Amino acid sequence: MKRGVIKLISKLITLIGPFISVILLAVVNGVIGYLLAINITLFAGIAILKFLGIAISLSYPLIFTIIILSGILRGIVRYFEQYSNHYIAFKILAILRIKIFRALRHLSLDKLEDKSKGDLVSLLQGDIETLEVFYAHTITPVLIALLTSVVMVIFICLTTSIYLGLYLILAYLIIGVIIPVIFYKVNSKFGRKYRLKMAQFEDFYLDSIYGGYEIIANNKQEMYKKEVTKRSKDLIDVTKKSEMKNNTFMNITNSVIVILNILIIVIGYLLYKNNMILNYEIILAYVVLTSSLGPVLALANLPSNLVQTFASGNRVLDILELKSSIVDGNTNISNVLPITFNKVSFKYDTKYILNNVNLTINKNEIVGILGPSGVGKSTILKLIMRFYDVSSGEVLINDMNIKNISYKSLYDNINLFSQSTYLFHDTILNNLLIAKSDASKEEVIAACQNAGIYDYILAQKEGFNTKISDLKDNISEGEKQRLGLARVFLRKPKLLLLDEATANIDAINEGIILNALKQYSKDMSIIIISHRKSTLSICNKIYEFKEGNLCLV
Ligand SMILES: Nc1ncnc2c1ncn2[C@@H]1O[C@H](COP(=O)(O)OP(=O)(O)OP(=O)(O)O)[C@@H](O)[C@H]1O
Ligand SMILES: [Mg+2]
């Protein structure tokens, strides 16, 4: 979504609501810091004028004491300003990350499916990091520049001439507003393009790492290498162009500053000619005016960062504002059976995958679902896990519409066991305990024995404490699946969903797993999905997809 700059800024600022007091602290310190810096130049100018013979009543020791004190104080307030800025920035980055993770966790699959993995990584790392610039180096500089400028204009109007004050307003506007806005307008498309290219690059790069095996298997290493090189070159080109633009912009700004400085002398001279100011006041005004450009000059540097910052801000807000189409239910249940599909129809996009499906799974039943690839078998399980809501009809869990049931209690009772088991980079024991963290040693051993994996574990060097990474290739798909099954036995779900859980393993391993499951079916119901009839031999009841309809066999 493309938001207007004002809307975007105001939305990003609302996120820092709780830190207003820290921002004020940063701004006050920043303004005082700049005024002290200007003070140093001003009193240095006064010292020179005194040296040149202008009657100035302040003594040299006093003037130098003021200069030294201003320098020390400037250091202290600068420290507090930077401290407050970074305090806000890093707190807000942490909060943003938490918010994004929360948003992602609550988003339904349909909203996340168009976000590729690389895109999400780039969002969580790069974009949020980029926003640091906005929170630590944008908000306060703008406020500081505004306040310091107001103070300086008032000071010049009161001490020298209202005309020089008006000129100062014009100079601040040109350097701090007009040039940066023009630059932002010229460069904003560029920033979005850069972020997009970066995200696409990360996506491609991650993809080629994940797909490393396929790339080698298909002998496409050269092709991928070339593509990665080409994309990095593209990215470097975009970066170079962006740097060139920044440099041009800085050159223009610096040239304008030189012209504005010369104009101060011209205007000062004209005012002096018309007896509106004294001769040495021209010099003081010049010194004050040039040294007061600091804060607005800080603004002039913002757009080169801001273009990217706003692009990142837009992407972060896009995720935060996505509304999940699925709302969590608020009823907690302890019994998920029976499960009934009542005239359920479902479509992912436009094409209906399920039409008027009726299905019942009772307590202690092993139900098989058979059908060719792509017919909608896994979709049925996704509806039971409520990854999606039905398009029409209803899914009833123990006679209650699934929409009313909380995800937590649903997942406390249902376990999905699919084609491949993921093992974390940890010990075998910890990989099992993920299913039940407080399981006793006896429970773990029993679960492994029931899953037919106990002997395998004992045969490893450090038994249950063997690291998965130490197993390297010394673990087969069947062994991984049996570890997955041990997890199921530890968790003891009331309903187990098997989605082609034995599809990748040989008949002997499949037999071990199915037998173990049959033994356990008195304590849990099971749905087995397969396109192999033999897998469903342990079922009490089999449904089959025939011409798009699910029929009881
Ligand atoms: N997220 C999705 N968005 C759009 N279409 C989808 C999505 N997931 C699956 N489909 C489509 O829905 C249909 C049914 O998919 P499903 O995964 O339920 O099939 P399946 O019966 O489990 O097949 P297989 O035996 O190959 O696993 C397929 O045509 C698939 O392309
Ligand atoms: Mg499937």
XYZ file of C-alpha atoms and ligand atoms in Angstrom:
585
model
C 0.000 0.000 0.000
C 1.282 3.464 -0.832
C 0.610 6.040 1.874
C 1.069 9.796 1.631
C 4.204 11.021 3.421
C 2.210 12.912 6.069
C 0.015 9.908 6.801
C 3.038 7.631 6.927
C 4.951 9.929 9.302
C 1.984 10.339 11.602
C 1.457 6.577 11.732
C 5.125 5.950 12.495
C 5.043 8.633 15.178
C 1.960 7.156 16.896
C 4.046 4.052 17.511
C 6.324 6.019 19.847
C 3.493 7.354 22.024
C 4.970 5.964 25.264
C 8.292 7.711 24.630
C 7.097 11.310 24.261
C 8.889 12.405 27.452
C 12.200 10.937 26.243
C 11.760 12.704 22.894
C 11.178 16.007 24.689
C 14.362 15.399 26.666
C 16.273 14.783 23.430
C 14.825 17.904 21.819
C 15.529 20.187 24.794
C 19.101 18.902 25.005
C 19.523 19.215 21.251
C 18.303 22.832 21.145
C 20.475 23.819 24.111
C 23.412 22.033 22.467
C 23.066 23.989 19.230
C 22.563 27.283 21.048
C 25.766 26.583 23.006
C 27.614 25.822 19.762
C 26.408 29.092 18.249
C 27.395 30.808 21.507
C 30.980 29.601 21.089
C 31.245 31.126 17.596
C 29.470 34.283 18.735
C 31.863 34.880 21.644
C 34.862 33.996 19.506
C 33.628 36.720 17.109
C 33.240 39.123 20.047
C 36.819 38.385 21.171
C 38.126 39.140 17.677
C 36.132 42.389 17.532
C 37.505 43.414 20.950
C 40.987 42.600 19.699
C 40.338 44.806 16.649
C 39.562 47.723 18.964
C 35.749 47.731 19.072
C 34.603 48.947 22.497
C 33.290 45.810 24.161
C 32.809 45.886 27.913
C 33.382 42.132 28.507
C 36.873 41.160 29.685
C 38.931 38.540 27.801
C 38.938 36.100 30.761
C 35.143 36.319 30.938
C 34.758 35.796 27.182
C 37.053 32.743 27.195
C 35.406 31.313 30.322
C 32.048 31.550 28.539
C 33.529 29.819 25.466
C 35.096 26.994 27.492
C 31.984 26.448 29.639
C 29.798 26.440 26.525
C 32.065 23.766 25.009
C 31.911 21.528 28.078
C 28.162 21.941 28.468
C 27.676 21.285 24.767
C 29.405 17.935 25.186
C 27.208 16.985 28.136
C 23.878 17.932 26.539
C 24.913 16.278 23.262
C 25.526 13.073 25.184
C 22.045 13.191 26.706
C 20.493 14.036 23.345
C 22.136 11.065 21.627
C 21.419 8.810 24.576
C 17.696 9.662 24.517
C 17.513 9.272 20.722
C 19.050 5.840 20.768
C 17.114 4.788 23.807
C 13.886 5.522 21.901
C 15.187 4.020 18.670
C 16.269 0.679 20.091
C 13.232 0.340 22.336
C 10.971 1.064 19.395
C 12.841 -1.411 17.177
C 12.316 -4.102 19.802
C 8.641 -3.164 20.086
C 8.235 -3.175 16.289
C 9.781 -6.627 16.016
C 7.465 -7.934 18.727
C 4.497 -6.328 16.953
C 5.469 -7.855 13.614
C 5.942 -11.310 15.078
C 2.595 -10.944 16.832
C 0.964 -9.822 13.581
C 2.514 -12.708 11.659
C 1.423 -15.192 14.286
C -2.168 -14.049 14.084
C -2.344 -13.758 10.332
C -4.189 -16.452 8.539
C -2.381 -18.447 5.883
C -4.267 -16.783 3.051
C -2.705 -13.419 3.968
C 0.795 -14.797 4.368
C 0.991 -16.997 1.337
C 1.937 -14.186 -1.029
C 4.790 -13.122 1.263
C 7.817 -15.142 0.351
C 10.386 -16.129 2.979
C 13.122 -13.769 1.772
C 10.663 -10.922 1.843
C 9.858 -11.646 5.478
C 13.531 -11.934 6.428
C 14.214 -8.616 4.742
C 11.240 -7.114 6.580
C 12.291 -8.365 9.976
C 15.935 -7.454 9.623
C 16.526 -4.758 7.045
C 13.348 -2.725 7.108
C 13.126 -2.499 10.872
C 16.815 -1.597 11.052
C 16.259 1.145 8.489
C 13.505 2.587 10.656
C 16.153 3.213 13.316
C 17.199 6.166 11.172
C 13.714 7.592 11.415
C 13.361 7.203 15.146
C 16.925 8.058 16.233
C 17.964 10.549 13.569
C 14.858 12.142 12.070
C 12.130 13.062 14.522
C 14.302 14.936 17.002
C 16.504 16.710 14.407
C 13.367 18.145 12.787
C 12.025 19.439 16.101
C 15.473 20.692 17.133
C 15.937 22.531 13.825
C 12.518 24.120 14.144
C 13.031 25.343 17.711
C 16.636 26.483 17.214
C 15.622 28.389 14.085
C 12.803 30.165 15.919
C 15.174 31.150 18.748
C 17.788 32.428 16.262
C 15.288 34.463 14.234
C 13.989 36.123 17.419
C 17.567 36.753 18.598
C 18.623 38.387 15.309
C 15.417 40.487 15.117
C 15.944 41.767 18.673
C 19.718 42.364 18.549
C 20.439 43.480 14.980
C 17.721 43.933 12.379
C 14.294 42.587 11.532
C 15.399 42.439 7.877
C 18.214 40.063 8.717
C 15.682 38.035 10.753
C 13.400 37.754 7.698
C 16.367 36.803 5.540
C 17.268 34.109 8.060
C 13.747 32.614 7.799
C 14.166 32.494 4.011
C 17.596 30.836 4.267
C 16.342 28.210 6.729
C 13.345 27.428 4.506
C 15.507 27.010 1.397
C 18.069 24.732 3.064
C 15.865 22.867 5.514
C 12.614 22.532 3.553
C 12.619 23.441 -0.137
C 15.773 21.600 -1.271
C 15.116 18.457 0.827
C 11.497 18.245 -0.377
C 12.560 18.559 -4.031
C 15.222 15.920 -3.480
C 12.787 13.607 -1.754
C 10.299 13.968 -4.617
C 12.976 13.214 -7.220
C 14.401 10.300 -5.279
C 11.438 8.557 -3.637
C 10.714 6.193 -6.521
C 14.352 5.247 -6.426
C 14.269 4.292 -2.729
C 11.283 2.015 -3.231
C 13.024 0.406 -6.197
C 16.149 -0.194 -4.125
C 14.271 -1.841 -1.258
C 12.298 -3.992 -3.678
C 15.453 -5.101 -5.508
C 17.122 -5.846 -2.192
C 14.156 -7.965 -1.047
C 14.081 -9.820 -4.368
C 17.797 -10.466 -4.129
C 17.536 -11.842 -0.588
C 14.618 -13.994 -1.676
C 16.539 -15.416 -4.638
C 19.668 -15.955 -2.566
C 17.848 -17.792 0.227
C 16.002 -19.829 -2.357
C 19.221 -20.952 -3.987
C 20.610 -21.959 -0.581
C 17.491 -23.946 0.353
C 17.386 -25.456 -3.107
C 21.122 -26.248 -3.170
C 20.559 -29.957 -3.543
C 18.137 -29.538 -6.459
C 20.507 -27.109 -8.163
C 23.377 -29.606 -8.016
C 21.114 -32.517 -8.940
C 20.038 -30.639 -12.067
C 23.547 -29.360 -12.798
C 22.437 -25.728 -12.713
C 25.253 -24.372 -10.497
C 26.641 -22.122 -13.239
C 23.227 -20.711 -14.040
C 22.549 -19.854 -10.403
C 26.038 -18.446 -9.928
C 25.585 -16.193 -12.947
C 22.150 -15.074 -11.768
C 23.436 -14.254 -8.254
C 26.327 -12.286 -9.772
C 23.995 -10.461 -12.152
C 21.599 -9.559 -9.373
C 24.405 -8.318 -7.098
C 25.705 -6.182 -9.954
C 22.221 -4.763 -10.470
C 22.055 -3.955 -6.790
C 25.481 -2.298 -6.839
C 24.363 -0.240 -9.860
C 21.282 0.967 -8.048
C 23.410 1.787 -4.981
C 25.924 3.691 -7.093
C 23.199 5.705 -8.791
C 21.700 6.462 -5.419
C 25.111 7.645 -4.085
C 25.604 9.824 -7.179
C 22.244 11.443 -6.606
C 23.080 12.036 -2.951
C 26.366 13.646 -3.924
C 24.740 15.903 -6.506
C 22.231 16.920 -3.918
C 24.921 17.669 -1.320
C 26.829 19.735 -3.888
C 23.731 21.744 -4.724
C 23.023 22.318 -1.021
C 26.598 23.434 -0.331
C 26.576 25.805 -3.295
C 23.301 27.321 -2.113
C 24.817 27.800 1.364
C 27.784 29.679 -0.100
C 25.408 31.968 -2.063
C 23.268 32.533 1.044
C 26.385 33.436 3.083
C 27.528 35.942 0.491
C 24.037 37.451 0.442
C 24.224 38.008 4.228
C 27.230 40.274 3.701
C 25.476 42.104 0.842
C 22.302 42.642 2.898
C 24.368 43.591 5.985
C 26.285 46.116 3.912
C 23.062 47.635 2.505
C 21.602 47.906 6.022
C 24.813 49.528 7.265
C 24.762 51.969 4.315
C 21.243 52.997 5.324
C 22.361 53.403 8.953
C 20.146 50.550 10.097
C 22.943 48.572 11.758
C 26.459 49.286 13.001
C 29.499 48.095 11.014
C 30.666 45.441 13.487
C 27.103 44.118 13.733
C 27.493 42.888 10.142
C 30.324 40.650 11.294
C 28.464 39.407 14.358
C 25.330 38.740 12.279
C 27.421 36.865 9.718
C 29.065 34.733 12.395
C 25.730 33.949 14.073
C 23.883 33.281 10.830
C 26.455 30.916 9.357
C 26.915 28.990 12.578
C 23.154 28.681 13.068
C 22.768 26.743 9.820
C 23.887 23.524 11.583
C 20.485 22.215 12.649
C 18.776 22.950 9.308
C 21.738 21.480 7.472
C 21.114 18.296 9.464
C 17.650 18.311 7.871
C 19.118 18.702 4.419
C 20.917 15.391 4.890
C 17.757 13.547 5.813
C 16.125 12.796 2.434
C 18.882 10.473 1.227
C 18.026 8.233 4.188
C 14.385 9.133 4.371
C 13.526 7.796 0.935
C 14.527 4.334 2.053
C 13.212 4.817 5.565
C 9.735 5.643 4.276
C 9.821 2.703 1.873
C 10.667 0.476 4.845
C 8.062 2.192 7.030
C 5.431 1.458 4.394
C 6.328 -2.200 4.259
C 6.339 -2.584 8.049
C 2.972 -0.824 8.368
C 1.564 -3.001 5.562
C 2.168 -6.069 7.702
C 0.975 -4.430 10.923
C -2.247 -3.309 9.251
C -3.080 -6.578 7.524
C -6.271 -7.859 9.040
C -6.512 -11.585 9.466
C -9.622 -12.983 7.838
C -9.744 -15.626 10.557
C -10.685 -14.580 14.068
C -9.661 -16.739 17.018
C -12.583 -18.278 18.881
C -12.959 -17.706 22.608
C -14.263 -21.042 23.854
C -11.790 -23.490 25.338
C -12.625 -27.143 24.883
C -11.096 -30.296 26.275
C -12.790 -32.741 23.952
C -12.453 -32.425 20.176
C -14.520 -35.447 19.170
C -16.663 -36.137 17.283
C -15.650 -33.990 14.332
C -18.329 -33.440 11.736
C -18.132 -31.809 8.320
C -21.609 -30.634 7.472
C -22.033 -29.849 3.750
C -18.635 -28.216 3.654
C -17.567 -26.425 0.486
C -14.231 -24.702 0.189
C -12.258 -22.684 -2.343
C -8.768 -21.189 -1.998
C -9.330 -18.600 -4.731
C -12.110 -19.008 -7.213
C -12.157 -22.728 -7.927
C -14.015 -24.931 -5.461
C -11.803 -27.736 -4.096
C -14.382 -29.280 -1.778
C -18.086 -29.480 -2.667
C -20.716 -30.363 -0.081
C -18.409 -32.665 1.868
C -19.930 -34.658 4.740
C -17.629 -36.494 7.103
C -17.656 -37.773 10.686
C -14.795 -38.844 12.908
C -15.861 -40.432 16.193
C -13.978 -41.241 19.360
C -11.427 -44.071 19.006
C -11.947 -44.305 15.260
C -9.225 -44.598 12.654
C -10.570 -42.902 9.563
C -8.859 -43.118 6.195
C -9.171 -40.614 3.384
C -8.142 -41.860 -0.011
C -7.820 -40.039 -3.284
C -5.515 -39.010 -6.088
C -3.103 -36.098 -5.837
C -4.575 -32.598 -5.768
C -8.118 -33.654 -4.969
C -8.308 -31.896 -1.595
C -7.209 -34.423 1.032
C -4.727 -32.163 2.823
C -7.255 -29.347 2.531
C -9.607 -31.322 4.779
C -6.900 -31.488 7.462
C -6.181 -27.770 7.068
C -9.860 -27.081 7.751
C -9.731 -29.259 10.885
C -6.629 -27.289 12.020
C -8.558 -24.154 11.022
C -5.773 -22.769 8.831
C -8.706 -21.572 6.730
C -12.426 -21.048 7.254
C -14.931 -22.940 5.141
C -16.596 -21.135 2.226
C -19.964 -22.661 3.137
C -21.299 -25.362 5.427
C -19.766 -25.940 8.849
C -17.045 -27.846 10.648
C -18.306 -28.987 14.047
C -15.968 -29.973 16.849
C -17.846 -31.853 19.527
C -21.033 -30.191 18.183
C -19.577 -26.698 18.384
C -18.713 -24.634 15.304
C -14.930 -24.620 14.973
C -15.045 -20.815 14.598
C -15.989 -20.487 18.294
C -13.096 -22.593 19.548
C -9.771 -21.097 20.617
C -6.729 -22.125 18.613
C -4.902 -22.952 21.806
C -7.391 -25.540 22.956
C -7.738 -26.890 19.403
C -4.000 -27.457 19.093
C -3.765 -28.790 22.660
C -5.867 -31.691 21.468
C -4.971 -32.175 17.823
C -1.608 -33.124 16.404
C -0.637 -32.971 12.730
C 1.983 -35.466 11.616
C 3.079 -34.977 8.044
C 5.380 -36.354 5.366
C 8.624 -35.280 6.936
C 9.621 -34.664 10.528
C 11.754 -31.633 11.233
C 14.531 -32.219 13.740
C 15.982 -29.186 15.506
C 19.727 -28.675 15.855
C 19.718 -30.087 19.353
C 20.006 -33.431 21.126
C 17.671 -36.335 20.359
C 16.214 -35.969 23.864
C 15.400 -32.275 23.448
C 13.895 -33.024 20.060
C 11.528 -35.414 21.788
C 10.806 -33.175 24.774
C 9.395 -30.531 22.459
C 6.256 -32.684 22.515
C 6.096 -32.747 26.313
C 8.688 -30.732 28.181
C 8.001 -32.336 31.584
C 8.034 -35.947 30.367
C 9.791 -38.391 32.697
C 12.645 -40.585 31.482
C 10.350 -43.626 31.594
C 7.747 -41.853 29.459
C 10.370 -40.915 26.862
C 11.720 -44.457 26.734
C 8.204 -45.937 26.431
C 7.305 -43.520 23.631
C 10.494 -44.434 21.743
C 9.919 -48.135 22.243
C 6.362 -47.814 20.973
C 7.560 -45.856 17.958
C 10.200 -48.521 17.243
C 13.112 -46.084 17.498
C 14.518 -46.935 20.935
C 17.182 -49.377 19.705
C 18.336 -46.893 17.090
C 18.823 -44.202 19.747
C 20.732 -46.532 22.069
C 23.023 -47.480 19.203
C 24.179 -43.869 18.860
C 27.392 -42.738 20.590
C 25.733 -40.649 23.253
C 22.293 -42.227 23.184
C 19.563 -39.696 23.914
C 22.191 -36.962 24.282
C 23.462 -37.389 20.732
C 23.261 -34.156 18.791
C 21.195 -34.326 15.606
C 24.009 -32.473 13.827
C 26.413 -35.296 14.847
C 24.191 -37.853 13.136
C 24.865 -36.180 9.773
C 23.581 -38.639 7.165
C 23.359 -41.432 9.708
C 19.593 -41.029 9.986
C 17.072 -42.152 7.413
C 13.665 -40.723 6.532
C 12.050 -43.717 8.263
C 14.052 -43.092 11.449
C 13.146 -39.421 11.384
C 9.476 -40.323 10.991
C 9.697 -42.747 13.899
C 11.215 -39.987 16.051
C 8.229 -37.905 14.939
C 5.968 -40.726 16.016
C 7.676 -40.876 19.429
C 6.786 -37.197 19.751
C 3.155 -38.076 18.986
C 3.158 -40.774 21.676
C 4.584 -38.310 24.185
C 1.988 -35.710 23.356
C -0.918 -38.130 23.360
C -3.277 -35.951 21.324
C -6.973 -36.784 21.305
C -6.912 -36.591 17.530
C -3.956 -37.366 15.316
C -3.877 -36.229 11.706
C -1.513 -38.155 9.459
C -0.918 -36.482 6.124
C 0.964 -39.005 3.991
C 3.150 -39.577 7.067
C 4.463 -42.857 5.704
C 4.635 -41.878 2.036
C 8.423 -41.438 1.981
C 9.365 -44.583 3.837
C 9.617 -48.245 2.992
C 6.981 -50.886 3.665
C 8.745 -52.291 6.764
C 8.986 -48.897 8.470
C 5.431 -48.108 7.428
C 4.299 -51.393 8.990
C 6.091 -50.530 12.280
C 4.476 -47.104 12.440
C 0.969 -48.267 11.521
C 1.072 -51.115 14.014
C 2.205 -48.793 16.779
C -0.619 -46.424 15.902
C -3.223 -49.157 15.895
C -2.174 -50.132 19.416
C -2.716 -46.582 20.510
C -6.013 -45.942 18.773
C -7.946 -46.891 21.903
C -6.698 -43.641 23.404
C -6.970 -41.423 20.350
C -8.767 -40.999 17.062
C -6.717 -40.886 13.903
C -7.278 -39.589 10.415
C -4.940 -41.106 7.864
C -4.552 -39.503 4.492
C -2.966 -41.448 1.728
C -3.197 -42.239 -1.941
C -2.025 -45.798 -1.138
C -4.801 -48.194 -0.224
C -2.388 -50.435 1.737
C -1.641 -47.626 4.182
C -5.295 -47.537 5.170
C -5.381 -51.181 6.235
C -5.667 -50.241 9.922
C -8.712 -47.984 9.391
C -12.207 -48.676 10.699
C -13.751 -46.391 8.135
C -12.528 -45.159 4.749
C -13.689 -42.183 2.731
C -12.680 -41.893 -0.888
C -12.773 -38.988 -3.322
C -14.817 -40.097 -6.328
C -15.466 -37.581 -9.110
C -14.915 -34.706 -6.730
C -17.223 -36.076 -4.020
C -16.143 -37.659 -0.773
C -17.908 -41.000 -0.371
C -17.843 -43.595 2.366
C -16.344 -46.778 0.943
N -2.887 -22.349 -0.610
C -3.462 -22.714 -1.739
N -3.915 -21.786 -2.604
C -4.521 -22.158 -3.745
N -4.714 -23.424 -4.129
C -4.277 -24.390 -3.312
C -3.628 -24.093 -2.074
N -3.302 -25.241 -1.471
C -3.726 -26.232 -2.292
N -4.315 -25.713 -3.391
C -4.927 -26.480 -4.469
O -6.019 -27.170 -3.950
C -6.094 -28.459 -4.506
C -6.150 -29.497 -3.387
O -4.934 -29.432 -2.661
P -4.583 -30.489 -1.520
O -3.259 -30.117 -0.999
O -5.712 -30.545 -0.548
O -4.513 -31.822 -2.366
P -4.159 -33.273 -1.880
O -5.358 -34.112 -2.168
O -3.684 -33.264 -0.485
O -2.998 -33.658 -2.898
P -1.674 -34.533 -2.620
O -2.100 -35.957 -2.578
O -0.845 -34.248 -3.799
O -1.083 -34.092 -1.347
C -4.905 -28.616 -5.415
O -5.346 -28.411 -6.725
C -3.974 -27.523 -4.984
O -3.279 -27.032 -6.090
Mg -1.788 -33.531 0.388
